[in-house]
Coordinates of C-alpha atoms and ligand atoms in Angstrom, one line a residue:
M16 CA -20.8 -92.2 10.1
N17 CA -23.2 -94.9 10.0
I18 CA -21.9 -98.3 9.0
R19 CA -24.6 -101.2 8.7
T20 CA -23.6 -104.6 9.2
V21 CA -26.5 -106.5 7.2
A22 CA -27.1 -110.3 8.1
T23 CA -27.4 -112.3 4.7
T24 CA -27.4 -115.9 3.4
P25 CA -25.3 -117.5 0.8
F26 CA -26.2 -117.9 -3.0
A27 CA -24.9 -121.0 -4.4
D28 CA -24.1 -119.8 -7.8
Q29 CA -21.3 -117.2 -7.4
K30 CA -18.4 -119.2 -9.1
P31 CA -16.4 -116.9 -11.2
G32 CA -16.1 -118.1 -14.8
T33 CA -13.4 -117.6 -17.2
S34 CA -13.7 -113.6 -16.6
G35 CA -15.6 -112.9 -13.4
L36 CA -19.0 -113.6 -12.3
R37 CA -21.5 -113.2 -15.2
K38 CA -25.4 -113.5 -14.6
K39 CA -28.6 -111.7 -16.1
V40 CA -29.3 -108.3 -14.5
P41 CA -32.4 -109.5 -12.8
V42 CA -30.1 -112.0 -10.8
F43 CA -27.8 -109.2 -9.7
Q44 CA -30.8 -107.2 -8.8
Q45 CA -31.8 -109.6 -6.2
P46 CA -31.6 -108.3 -2.7
H47 CA -28.1 -108.8 -1.4
Y48 CA -26.8 -110.7 -4.4
L49 CA -24.1 -108.2 -5.5
E50 CA -23.3 -107.2 -2.0
N51 CA -22.6 -110.7 -1.0
F52 CA -20.3 -111.2 -3.9
V53 CA -18.4 -107.8 -3.3
Q54 CA -18.1 -108.8 0.4
S55 CA -16.8 -112.3 -0.4
I56 CA -14.0 -110.3 -2.7
F57 CA -13.4 -108.0 0.5
D58 CA -13.1 -110.8 2.7
S59 CA -10.6 -113.0 0.4
L60 CA -8.1 -110.1 0.5
E61 CA -5.8 -109.0 3.2
G62 CA -4.0 -105.7 3.8
Y63 CA -6.1 -103.3 2.2
Q64 CA -7.0 -101.1 5.1
G65 CA -6.3 -97.5 3.9
E66 CA -5.4 -98.7 0.4
T67 CA -6.6 -97.7 -3.0
L68 CA -9.1 -99.3 -5.0
V69 CA -9.9 -98.6 -8.6
V70 CA -13.6 -98.8 -9.9
G71 CA -15.3 -98.7 -13.3
G72 CA -17.3 -100.5 -15.7
D73 CA -18.2 -100.7 -19.4
G74 CA -21.4 -98.5 -18.9
R75 CA -24.0 -101.1 -19.3
Y76 CA -27.3 -101.3 -17.5
Y77 CA -26.9 -101.3 -13.9
N78 CA -23.4 -100.0 -14.0
R79 CA -24.2 -96.8 -12.0
Q80 CA -26.2 -98.5 -9.4
A81 CA -23.6 -101.2 -8.9
I82 CA -20.9 -98.7 -8.6
Q83 CA -22.9 -96.8 -5.8
I84 CA -23.2 -99.9 -3.8
I85 CA -19.5 -100.8 -4.1
L86 CA -18.2 -97.4 -3.1
K87 CA -20.5 -97.6 0.1
M88 CA -19.0 -101.2 0.7
A89 CA -15.6 -100.0 0.1
A90 CA -15.9 -97.2 2.5
A91 CA -17.6 -99.5 5.2
N92 CA -14.7 -102.1 4.9
G93 CA -11.9 -99.7 5.4
F94 CA -10.4 -98.9 2.0
G95 CA -8.6 -95.2 2.0
R96 CA -9.4 -94.3 -1.5
V97 CA -11.3 -95.3 -4.5
L98 CA -10.7 -94.1 -7.9
V99 CA -13.4 -94.3 -10.3
G100 CA -13.7 -93.3 -13.8
Q101 CA -16.2 -90.4 -14.6
G102 CA -19.6 -91.7 -15.5
G103 CA -18.6 -94.9 -13.9
I104 CA -16.9 -95.7 -17.0
L105 CA -13.6 -97.4 -17.4
S106 CA -12.5 -99.8 -20.2
T107 CA -11.2 -103.1 -18.9
P108 CA -7.5 -102.2 -20.3
A109 CA -7.9 -98.6 -18.9
A110 CA -8.8 -99.9 -15.5
S111 CA -5.8 -102.2 -15.6
C112 CA -3.6 -98.8 -16.6
V113 CA -5.2 -97.0 -13.8
I114 CA -4.5 -99.6 -11.4
R115 CA -1.0 -99.9 -12.1
K116 CA -0.2 -96.1 -12.7
N117 CA -1.6 -95.5 -9.1
Q118 CA -0.3 -98.5 -7.3
A119 CA -3.7 -99.4 -6.3
F120 CA -4.4 -102.5 -4.2
G121 CA -6.7 -103.7 -6.8
G122 CA -9.7 -102.8 -9.1
I123 CA -13.3 -104.0 -9.5
V124 CA -14.2 -104.0 -13.1
L125 CA -18.1 -104.1 -13.9
S126 CA -18.6 -105.7 -17.3
A127 CA -20.0 -108.9 -19.0
S128 CA -17.7 -108.1 -22.0
H129 CA -19.1 -109.1 -25.3
N130 CA -22.4 -110.3 -23.9
P131 CA -25.5 -108.2 -24.6
G132 CA -26.6 -105.4 -22.0
G133 CA -30.1 -104.2 -20.9
P134 CA -32.6 -104.6 -18.0
N135 CA -32.8 -108.4 -19.0
E136 CA -29.3 -108.9 -20.3
D137 CA -26.0 -109.7 -18.8
F138 CA -24.1 -108.1 -16.1
G139 CA -20.9 -109.1 -14.6
I140 CA -18.2 -108.1 -11.9
K141 CA -14.6 -109.1 -11.7
Y142 CA -12.0 -108.5 -9.4
N143 CA -8.2 -107.3 -10.7
I144 CA -5.0 -107.6 -8.3
S145 CA -2.2 -105.1 -7.9
N146 CA -0.5 -105.8 -11.3
G147 CA -3.9 -104.6 -12.9
G148 CA -4.6 -108.1 -14.0
P149 CA -7.7 -110.5 -13.4
A150 CA -7.3 -112.3 -10.3
P151 CA -5.6 -115.6 -10.5
E152 CA -7.6 -118.9 -9.9
K153 CA -6.4 -119.2 -6.4
V154 CA -8.2 -115.8 -5.5
T155 CA -11.4 -116.6 -7.5
E156 CA -11.5 -119.8 -5.6
A157 CA -11.2 -118.2 -2.3
I158 CA -13.9 -115.7 -3.3
F159 CA -16.3 -118.6 -4.2
A160 CA -15.6 -120.5 -1.4
R161 CA -16.4 -117.4 0.8
S162 CA -19.5 -116.6 -0.9
K163 CA -20.8 -120.1 0.1
K164 CA -20.3 -119.2 3.7
I165 CA -21.2 -115.4 3.9
D166 CA -23.4 -114.4 6.6
Q167 CA -23.0 -110.7 6.6
Y168 CA -21.8 -107.6 4.7
R169 CA -20.8 -104.0 5.5
I170 CA -22.2 -100.9 3.9
L171 CA -22.3 -97.2 4.7
E172 CA -25.3 -95.4 4.9
A173 CA -24.7 -92.5 2.8
A174 CA -26.0 -90.4 -0.3
D175 CA -24.9 -91.3 -3.6
V176 CA -21.7 -89.8 -5.0
D177 CA -22.0 -87.6 -8.2
L178 CA -20.2 -89.7 -10.7
D179 CA -20.2 -87.4 -13.3
Q180 CA -18.3 -84.4 -11.8
L181 CA -14.6 -84.8 -12.0
G182 CA -12.7 -84.2 -8.3
S183 CA -13.0 -85.5 -4.8
A184 CA -15.7 -86.3 -2.4
K185 CA -16.0 -87.8 1.0
L186 CA -17.8 -91.1 2.0
G187 CA -17.1 -91.4 5.7
D188 CA -13.4 -91.8 5.9
L189 CA -13.2 -93.0 2.2
T190 CA -12.0 -90.5 -0.3
V191 CA -13.8 -91.0 -3.6
E192 CA -11.9 -89.6 -6.7
V193 CA -13.5 -89.3 -9.9
I194 CA -11.1 -89.3 -12.6
D195 CA -11.1 -88.6 -16.2
A196 CA -11.7 -92.2 -17.9
V197 CA -9.5 -91.5 -20.9
A198 CA -6.4 -89.6 -20.1
D199 CA -4.0 -91.9 -18.3
Y200 CA -4.7 -94.8 -20.8
A201 CA -4.3 -92.2 -24.0
G202 CA -0.9 -91.1 -22.5
L203 CA 0.0 -94.8 -22.1
M204 CA -0.8 -95.5 -25.9
E205 CA 1.3 -92.2 -27.0
S206 CA 4.2 -93.6 -25.2
L207 CA 4.1 -96.9 -27.0
F208 CA 3.5 -95.9 -30.7
D209 CA 4.7 -93.5 -33.2
F210 CA 1.8 -91.1 -33.0
D211 CA 3.4 -88.6 -35.3
R212 CA 3.8 -91.2 -38.1
I213 CA 0.3 -92.5 -37.7
H214 CA -0.9 -88.8 -37.8
Q215 CA 1.0 -88.6 -41.1
L216 CA -0.9 -91.7 -42.3
L217 CA -4.3 -90.6 -41.2
V218 CA -4.3 -87.0 -42.5
G219 CA -2.4 -87.7 -45.8
G220 CA -5.5 -88.1 -47.8
Q221 CA -4.6 -91.7 -49.2
F222 CA -5.6 -93.6 -46.1
R223 CA -9.1 -94.1 -44.9
M224 CA -10.2 -96.0 -41.8
C225 CA -13.1 -96.5 -39.5
I226 CA -13.5 -98.0 -36.1
D227 CA -16.9 -99.5 -34.8
S228 CA -17.3 -98.9 -31.0
M229 CA -20.7 -100.7 -31.2
H230 CA -22.1 -98.3 -28.7
A231 CA -19.8 -99.6 -26.0
V232 CA -17.3 -98.4 -23.9
T233 CA -14.6 -97.7 -26.5
G234 CA -16.4 -94.6 -28.0
P235 CA -14.9 -92.1 -25.9
Y236 CA -11.4 -93.3 -26.1
A237 CA -11.4 -93.8 -29.6
R238 CA -12.6 -90.4 -30.2
A239 CA -10.1 -89.0 -28.0
I240 CA -7.2 -91.0 -29.4
F241 CA -7.9 -91.2 -33.2
E242 CA -10.0 -88.1 -33.9
Q243 CA -8.6 -85.8 -31.7
R244 CA -5.0 -86.6 -31.0
L245 CA -4.4 -88.4 -34.3
G246 CA -6.2 -86.4 -36.6
A247 CA -8.6 -89.0 -38.3
P248 CA -11.6 -87.1 -39.6
T249 CA -14.7 -86.8 -37.4
G250 CA -17.0 -89.5 -38.0
T251 CA -14.1 -92.1 -38.1
V252 CA -15.4 -93.6 -34.9
L253 CA -18.8 -95.4 -35.7
N254 CA -21.5 -95.7 -32.9
G255 CA -19.1 -93.9 -30.7
I256 CA -21.6 -93.0 -27.9
P257 CA -21.7 -95.7 -24.8
L258 CA -25.3 -96.8 -24.4
E259 CA -26.5 -99.0 -21.5
D260 CA -28.0 -101.6 -23.8
F261 CA -25.3 -101.0 -26.7
G262 CA -28.2 -100.0 -29.0
G263 CA -29.6 -103.6 -28.7
G264 CA -26.8 -105.2 -30.3
H265 CA -24.1 -107.9 -29.4
P266 CA -21.0 -105.7 -28.6
D267 CA -18.9 -108.7 -30.0
P268 CA -16.2 -107.7 -32.4
N269 CA -16.6 -110.5 -35.0
L270 CA -17.8 -111.2 -38.7
V271 CA -21.4 -112.0 -37.5
Y272 CA -22.0 -109.3 -34.8
A273 CA -20.1 -106.3 -36.2
H274 CA -21.8 -106.6 -39.4
D275 CA -22.2 -103.0 -40.2
L276 CA -18.6 -102.6 -40.3
V277 CA -18.1 -105.6 -42.3
Q278 CA -20.6 -104.2 -45.0
I279 CA -18.3 -101.1 -45.0
L280 CA -15.1 -103.0 -45.3
F281 CA -16.4 -105.4 -47.8
G282 CA -18.5 -103.1 -49.8
S283 CA -17.6 -100.8 -52.9
N284 CA -15.2 -98.1 -52.1
A285 CA -14.1 -99.6 -49.0
P286 CA -11.8 -97.8 -46.6
D287 CA -8.2 -99.3 -46.0
F288 CA -8.7 -100.3 -42.5
G289 CA -11.5 -101.1 -40.1
A290 CA -11.6 -102.4 -36.4
A291 CA -14.1 -103.2 -34.0
S292 CA -14.2 -103.7 -30.3
D293 CA -16.3 -105.2 -27.6
G294 CA -18.4 -104.0 -24.8
D295 CA -15.4 -103.5 -22.4
G296 CA -12.9 -102.6 -24.9
D297 CA -10.4 -105.4 -24.4
R298 CA -11.0 -107.2 -27.8
N299 CA -10.3 -106.1 -31.1
M300 CA -11.2 -107.4 -34.8
I301 CA -8.9 -106.0 -37.6
L302 CA -10.1 -105.7 -41.3
G303 CA -8.5 -104.4 -44.3
S304 CA -10.2 -103.6 -47.3
K305 CA -12.0 -106.7 -48.4
F306 CA -9.8 -108.6 -46.0
F307 CA -10.4 -110.3 -42.6
V308 CA -7.5 -111.0 -40.2
T309 CA -8.0 -113.8 -37.9
P310 CA -7.1 -113.1 -34.4
S311 CA -4.5 -115.6 -34.3
D312 CA -2.7 -114.3 -37.4
S313 CA -3.0 -110.9 -35.9
L314 CA -1.0 -112.0 -33.0
A315 CA 1.4 -113.6 -35.2
V316 CA 1.9 -110.6 -37.6
L317 CA 2.2 -108.1 -34.6
A318 CA 5.0 -110.3 -33.1
A319 CA 7.0 -110.5 -36.4
N320 CA 6.6 -106.6 -37.0
A321 CA 7.0 -105.7 -33.4
K322 CA 10.5 -103.9 -34.0
L323 CA 8.8 -101.3 -36.3
V324 CA 7.0 -100.0 -33.2
P325 CA 8.8 -97.8 -30.5
G326 CA 7.6 -99.5 -27.4
Y327 CA 8.8 -102.7 -28.7
K328 CA 11.9 -102.0 -30.8
A329 CA 14.2 -103.7 -28.2
G330 CA 12.6 -107.0 -29.1
L331 CA 10.3 -109.4 -27.6
A332 CA 11.1 -111.5 -24.4
G333 CA 8.6 -114.1 -25.6
I334 CA 5.0 -114.6 -26.8
A335 CA 2.1 -116.4 -25.1
R336 CA -1.0 -117.7 -26.6
S337 CA -4.2 -119.4 -25.1
M338 CA -4.3 -123.2 -25.9
P339 CA -7.1 -122.9 -28.6
T340 CA -5.3 -120.1 -30.5
S341 CA -3.5 -121.3 -33.7
Q342 CA 0.1 -122.0 -33.7
A343 CA 0.9 -119.1 -36.0
A344 CA 2.6 -117.2 -33.2
D345 CA 4.7 -120.2 -32.3
R346 CA 6.2 -120.1 -35.7
V347 CA 7.2 -116.4 -35.3
A348 CA 8.7 -117.1 -31.9
A349 CA 10.8 -120.1 -33.2
K350 CA 12.1 -117.7 -36.0
L351 CA 13.0 -115.0 -33.4
G352 CA 14.5 -117.4 -31.0
I353 CA 12.2 -116.7 -28.3
D354 CA 9.9 -118.8 -26.0
C355 CA 6.3 -119.3 -26.9
Y356 CA 3.9 -120.2 -24.0
E357 CA 0.7 -122.2 -24.4
T358 CA -1.9 -121.1 -21.5
P359 CA -5.4 -122.1 -20.8
T360 CA -8.2 -119.7 -22.0
G361 CA -8.6 -116.4 -20.2
W362 CA -6.4 -113.4 -19.7
K363 CA -5.7 -114.3 -16.2
F364 CA -3.2 -117.0 -17.1
F365 CA -1.0 -114.5 -18.9
G366 CA -0.5 -112.4 -15.8
N367 CA 2.5 -114.3 -14.1
L368 CA 4.4 -114.7 -17.6
L369 CA 4.0 -110.9 -18.0
D370 CA 5.1 -109.9 -14.5
A371 CA 8.2 -112.3 -14.7
G372 CA 9.4 -110.7 -17.9
K373 CA 8.8 -114.2 -19.7
A374 CA 6.5 -112.8 -22.5
T375 CA 6.0 -109.3 -24.2
L376 CA 3.0 -110.1 -26.5
C377 CA -0.1 -112.2 -25.8
G378 CA -3.2 -113.4 -27.6
E379 CA -6.2 -115.3 -27.9
E380 CA -8.1 -116.6 -30.8
S381 CA -11.3 -114.7 -29.3
F382 CA -10.3 -111.4 -30.7
G383 CA -7.9 -110.7 -27.8
T384 CA -4.3 -109.2 -28.2
G385 CA -2.4 -107.4 -25.6
S386 CA 1.3 -107.0 -24.0
D387 CA 3.0 -106.0 -20.9
H388 CA 2.0 -102.3 -20.9
V389 CA -1.1 -103.6 -19.0
R390 CA -2.4 -106.9 -17.5
E391 CA -5.4 -107.1 -19.9
K392 CA -6.1 -107.6 -23.6
D393 CA -6.4 -104.4 -25.1
G394 CA -8.6 -103.5 -28.3
L395 CA -7.4 -99.8 -29.1
W396 CA -3.8 -101.0 -28.4
A397 CA -4.0 -103.7 -31.0
V398 CA -5.6 -100.9 -33.5
L399 CA -2.8 -98.6 -32.8
F400 CA -0.2 -101.3 -33.1
W401 CA -1.7 -102.1 -36.7
L402 CA -1.8 -98.5 -37.9
N403 CA 1.8 -98.1 -36.5
I404 CA 2.9 -101.2 -38.8
L405 CA 0.8 -100.0 -41.7
A406 CA 2.3 -96.4 -41.5
V407 CA 6.0 -97.8 -41.4
R408 CA 5.4 -100.6 -44.3
Q409 CA 3.2 -98.4 -46.5
E410 CA 1.5 -101.7 -47.6
S411 CA -2.2 -102.9 -47.3
V412 CA -3.4 -105.1 -44.5
K413 CA -4.0 -107.9 -47.0
Q414 CA -0.5 -107.7 -48.6
I415 CA 1.2 -107.8 -45.1
V416 CA -0.8 -110.8 -44.1
Q417 CA -0.5 -112.5 -47.5
E418 CA 3.1 -111.8 -47.1
H419 CA 3.4 -113.3 -43.7
W420 CA 1.7 -116.5 -44.9
Q421 CA 4.3 -116.9 -48.0
Q422 CA 7.1 -116.7 -45.3
Y423 CA 5.7 -118.8 -42.5
G424 CA 3.0 -120.8 -44.0
R425 CA -0.7 -120.4 -43.0
N426 CA -2.2 -121.9 -40.1
V427 CA -5.9 -122.0 -41.3
Y428 CA -8.0 -121.4 -38.4
S429 CA -11.9 -121.4 -37.6
R430 CA -14.1 -121.4 -34.6
H431 CA -17.5 -122.6 -34.5
D432 CA -19.6 -121.9 -31.4
Y433 CA -23.0 -123.8 -30.4
E434 CA -24.7 -121.2 -28.3
A435 CA -27.3 -121.7 -25.7
V436 CA -27.0 -125.5 -25.8
D437 CA -29.2 -127.4 -23.1
S438 CA -26.5 -127.7 -20.1
D439 CA -27.0 -131.5 -19.9
R440 CA -26.7 -132.3 -23.5
A441 CA -23.5 -130.4 -23.4
A442 CA -21.9 -132.1 -20.5
T443 CA -22.9 -135.5 -22.1
L444 CA -21.0 -134.7 -25.2
I445 CA -17.9 -133.7 -23.5
K446 CA -18.2 -136.9 -21.5
Q447 CA -18.5 -138.8 -24.7
V448 CA -15.6 -137.3 -26.3
N449 CA -13.7 -137.9 -23.0
N450 CA -14.7 -141.6 -23.1
Q451 CA -13.0 -141.9 -26.5
M452 CA -9.7 -140.4 -25.2
P453 CA -7.7 -143.6 -25.0
T454 CA -8.8 -145.3 -27.9
L455 CA -8.5 -142.2 -30.4
P456 CA -4.7 -141.9 -30.6
G457 CA -3.5 -144.3 -33.9
K458 CA -7.1 -144.1 -35.2
K459 CA -7.5 -143.0 -39.1
F460 CA -10.2 -140.6 -40.4
G461 CA -9.6 -140.6 -44.2
A462 CA -6.3 -139.0 -44.6
Y463 CA -5.9 -137.9 -41.0
E464 CA -4.5 -140.1 -38.2
V465 CA -5.0 -139.1 -34.6
E466 CA -1.4 -138.4 -32.9
Y467 CA -2.7 -137.7 -29.3
C468 CA -5.8 -136.9 -27.6
D469 CA -5.8 -135.0 -23.9
D470 CA -7.7 -132.8 -21.8
F471 CA -5.3 -129.7 -21.6
S472 CA -3.7 -129.3 -18.1
Y473 CA -1.4 -126.2 -17.4
T474 CA 1.4 -126.0 -15.0
D475 CA 2.3 -122.2 -14.3
P476 CA 5.9 -122.0 -14.9
V477 CA 6.2 -119.2 -12.4
D478 CA 4.3 -120.4 -9.7
G479 CA 3.8 -124.0 -10.3
S480 CA 0.0 -123.9 -10.0
I481 CA -1.9 -126.4 -11.9
S482 CA -5.0 -125.9 -14.1
K483 CA -6.8 -129.1 -15.3
N484 CA -9.7 -129.6 -17.8
Q485 CA -9.1 -126.7 -19.9
G486 CA -10.3 -128.4 -23.1
I487 CA -9.9 -131.7 -25.0
R488 CA -7.4 -131.6 -27.7
V489 CA -7.3 -134.0 -30.6
G490 CA -4.0 -133.7 -32.5
F491 CA -3.2 -135.2 -36.0
T492 CA 0.0 -136.5 -37.3
D493 CA 0.1 -133.8 -40.0
G494 CA -0.1 -131.0 -37.3
S495 CA -3.7 -130.2 -37.6
R496 CA -5.7 -129.8 -34.3
I497 CA -9.5 -130.1 -33.1
V498 CA -10.3 -128.6 -29.8
F499 CA -13.6 -129.0 -28.0
R500 CA -14.3 -126.9 -25.0
L501 CA -17.5 -125.2 -23.1
S502 CA -17.5 -121.6 -22.6
G503 CA -17.0 -120.3 -19.2
T504 CA -18.6 -116.8 -19.8
G505 CA -22.1 -117.6 -20.9
T506 CA -25.4 -116.9 -18.9
Q507 CA -27.8 -119.2 -20.5
G508 CA -27.1 -123.1 -21.0
A509 CA -24.0 -124.1 -22.2
T510 CA -21.9 -122.8 -25.2
L511 CA -19.7 -125.5 -26.9
R512 CA -16.8 -124.0 -28.8
L513 CA -15.1 -126.0 -31.6
Y514 CA -11.7 -124.7 -32.6
L515 CA -10.2 -125.8 -36.0
E516 CA -6.8 -125.7 -36.9
S517 CA -4.7 -127.0 -40.1
Y518 CA -1.3 -125.9 -41.4
E519 CA -0.9 -125.0 -45.3
P520 CA 2.8 -124.3 -46.5
N521 CA 1.5 -124.4 -50.1
V522 CA 1.1 -120.6 -51.3
A523 CA -1.2 -121.6 -54.0
K524 CA -3.6 -122.9 -51.5
H525 CA -3.5 -119.7 -49.2
G526 CA -6.6 -118.0 -50.8
L527 CA -9.1 -121.0 -50.0
D528 CA -11.8 -120.1 -47.9
P529 CA -11.2 -121.6 -44.4
Q530 CA -14.5 -123.3 -44.0
D531 CA -13.4 -125.2 -47.2
A532 CA -10.0 -125.8 -46.2
L533 CA -11.0 -127.3 -42.8
A534 CA -14.1 -129.3 -44.4
D535 CA -12.5 -132.7 -43.3
L536 CA -11.7 -131.7 -39.9
I537 CA -15.2 -130.3 -39.5
T538 CA -16.7 -133.6 -40.5
I539 CA -14.3 -135.5 -38.1
A540 CA -15.1 -133.4 -35.3
D541 CA -18.7 -134.2 -35.9
E542 CA -17.9 -137.9 -36.2
I543 CA -16.0 -137.9 -33.1
A544 CA -18.4 -135.6 -30.8
Q545 CA -21.8 -136.3 -32.7
I546 CA -22.4 -132.5 -32.4
R547 CA -25.4 -132.1 -34.6
E548 CA -27.1 -135.0 -32.9
S549 CA -26.2 -133.9 -29.2
T550 CA -26.7 -130.4 -29.3
G551 CA -30.0 -130.8 -31.8
M552 CA -28.4 -128.2 -33.8
D553 CA -27.9 -128.4 -37.6
R554 CA -25.2 -125.8 -37.7
P555 CA -23.0 -123.6 -35.4
T556 CA -24.6 -120.1 -34.2
V557 CA -21.6 -118.2 -35.1
I558 CA -18.5 -119.0 -37.3
T559 CA -15.4 -116.8 -36.9
Ligands
VG1_25 C1 -14.2 -116.3 -24.0 C2 -13.1 -116.4 -24.7 C3 -11.9 -116.0 -24.0 C4 -11.8 -114.6 -23.3 C5 -13.1 -114.7 -22.4 C6 -13.1 -113.3 -21.8 O1 -14.2 -117.2 -22.8 O2 -13.2 -117.7 -25.4 O3 -10.6 -116.2 -24.9 O4 -10.7 -114.7 -22.4 O5 -14.2 -114.9 -23.1 O6 -13.2 -112.3 -22.8 P1 -15.4 -118.5 -23.0 O7 -15.1 -119.3 -21.6 O8 -16.6 -117.9 -23.2 O9 -14.7 -119.2 -24.0 V1 -14.2 -111.0 -22.5 O10 -13.6 -109.9 -23.7 O11 -14.3 -110.9 -21.1 O12 -13.7 -109.9 -21.7
CO26 CO1 -14.0 -108.1 -23.4

């Protein structure tokens, strides 16, 4: 066995963002770049000798090459066993499922999620801990600190492992098991949802659905679950073959990037239900016939109807949502008499709440929903949850959401993204808003009066850790909110996210277009942050 210790020098830019380290492929392809980061992960961990590591990714360009490097480094660093998805594939929620089921020490997930893939597009790497969830900040900070000092890494000299053949192989002392990427995950789904009832819905001839996998990782999962197990007609899954460049598309399930699906669901003779997922399968977009469900509403509707679903019929311990997510879920929690937690953006902040049994359902406005079944958000899980509810209630998606609004009022919501803004300009914009923080409370903008303005800080109720500077909130006396935040997942310049929310109890106004209902807040946001002037952009790149 030939283990090489390779001398290296640090890269200054290996700070993990909201969800791991994301860079352009050519950055990752620089000599030692990936190796440095992987060794920094291993150097930050303790006690993994002889233990199991899970490795898989969303199949994007460079996935296979990166996995071969990681396997050889895991062998050289003393792991006992690596479980790797066939073809190098594991969706993010499936990786979480496999880590938990096999009581692995941790996992490495290769994905840049919703960012485009290809030789000049994005790649990413993320470490997940033994609970199956993204490493908490104290771990990602340790990895970053190590990456700034690293001077060597260890790698085994060996031939590549055949990732396409199921079964076991040896890399030095390391056992590499190539596992079915879908089986464990599909089994978990079957244990949570009423597959018989969903099957009846799908084969009854009345109900039609389609799922857009956007040429990303969920294709094989969606085909196995919906077409093979649940009996949906072949062709229900669109773009179901994972491609290294996602067919040139942007695998982000929103109204802008999932335009094929949107055209079908808003076209003539539209199906009853449509869904899309992102590059690594942890996001979802839910559509009814000519109807879009905002992710914030989706979380609230799932929570309100959870008792209809076998896996959740005992009720929910609590609900957690990220700070910028609308407060629709808070209303459901209040009605159910359970706690609602508000966390910073990013799934890593839900892990402790889920582990401690404080929350059962979690959600983010960015098309992310999940529960305590794994420790990642889970796109197809959300689709199944909706289908289970539809099968029981026998109403349309639109009826269910509108009835929800009648009961709870509507939290009108929208997010405006300004992408690829010059980084200095974006920093200046945030600074300018920060400077106004002391003087904004009490200030009037037309009918709106600012009640509070702060930079969101979170104290984890389980371990007491504090995360500061998580987005600037401007709250108004009528409960409306504006939030300003810079993205932590982009790879080009900065992305400004503007989150807008107001509350509308009046049923007669529930049909309004959110952009019209939020028009005043949009103007106020520009007045406070001078967005158009600071970014040099007339309008947002993406509105959801
Ligand atoms: C975005 C979303 C956030 C999500 C993160 C990872 O982060 O806003 O809610 O958790 O992406 O999602 P940011 O920092 O760009 O706003 V993805 O599906 O990695 O997996
Ligand atoms: Co994702």
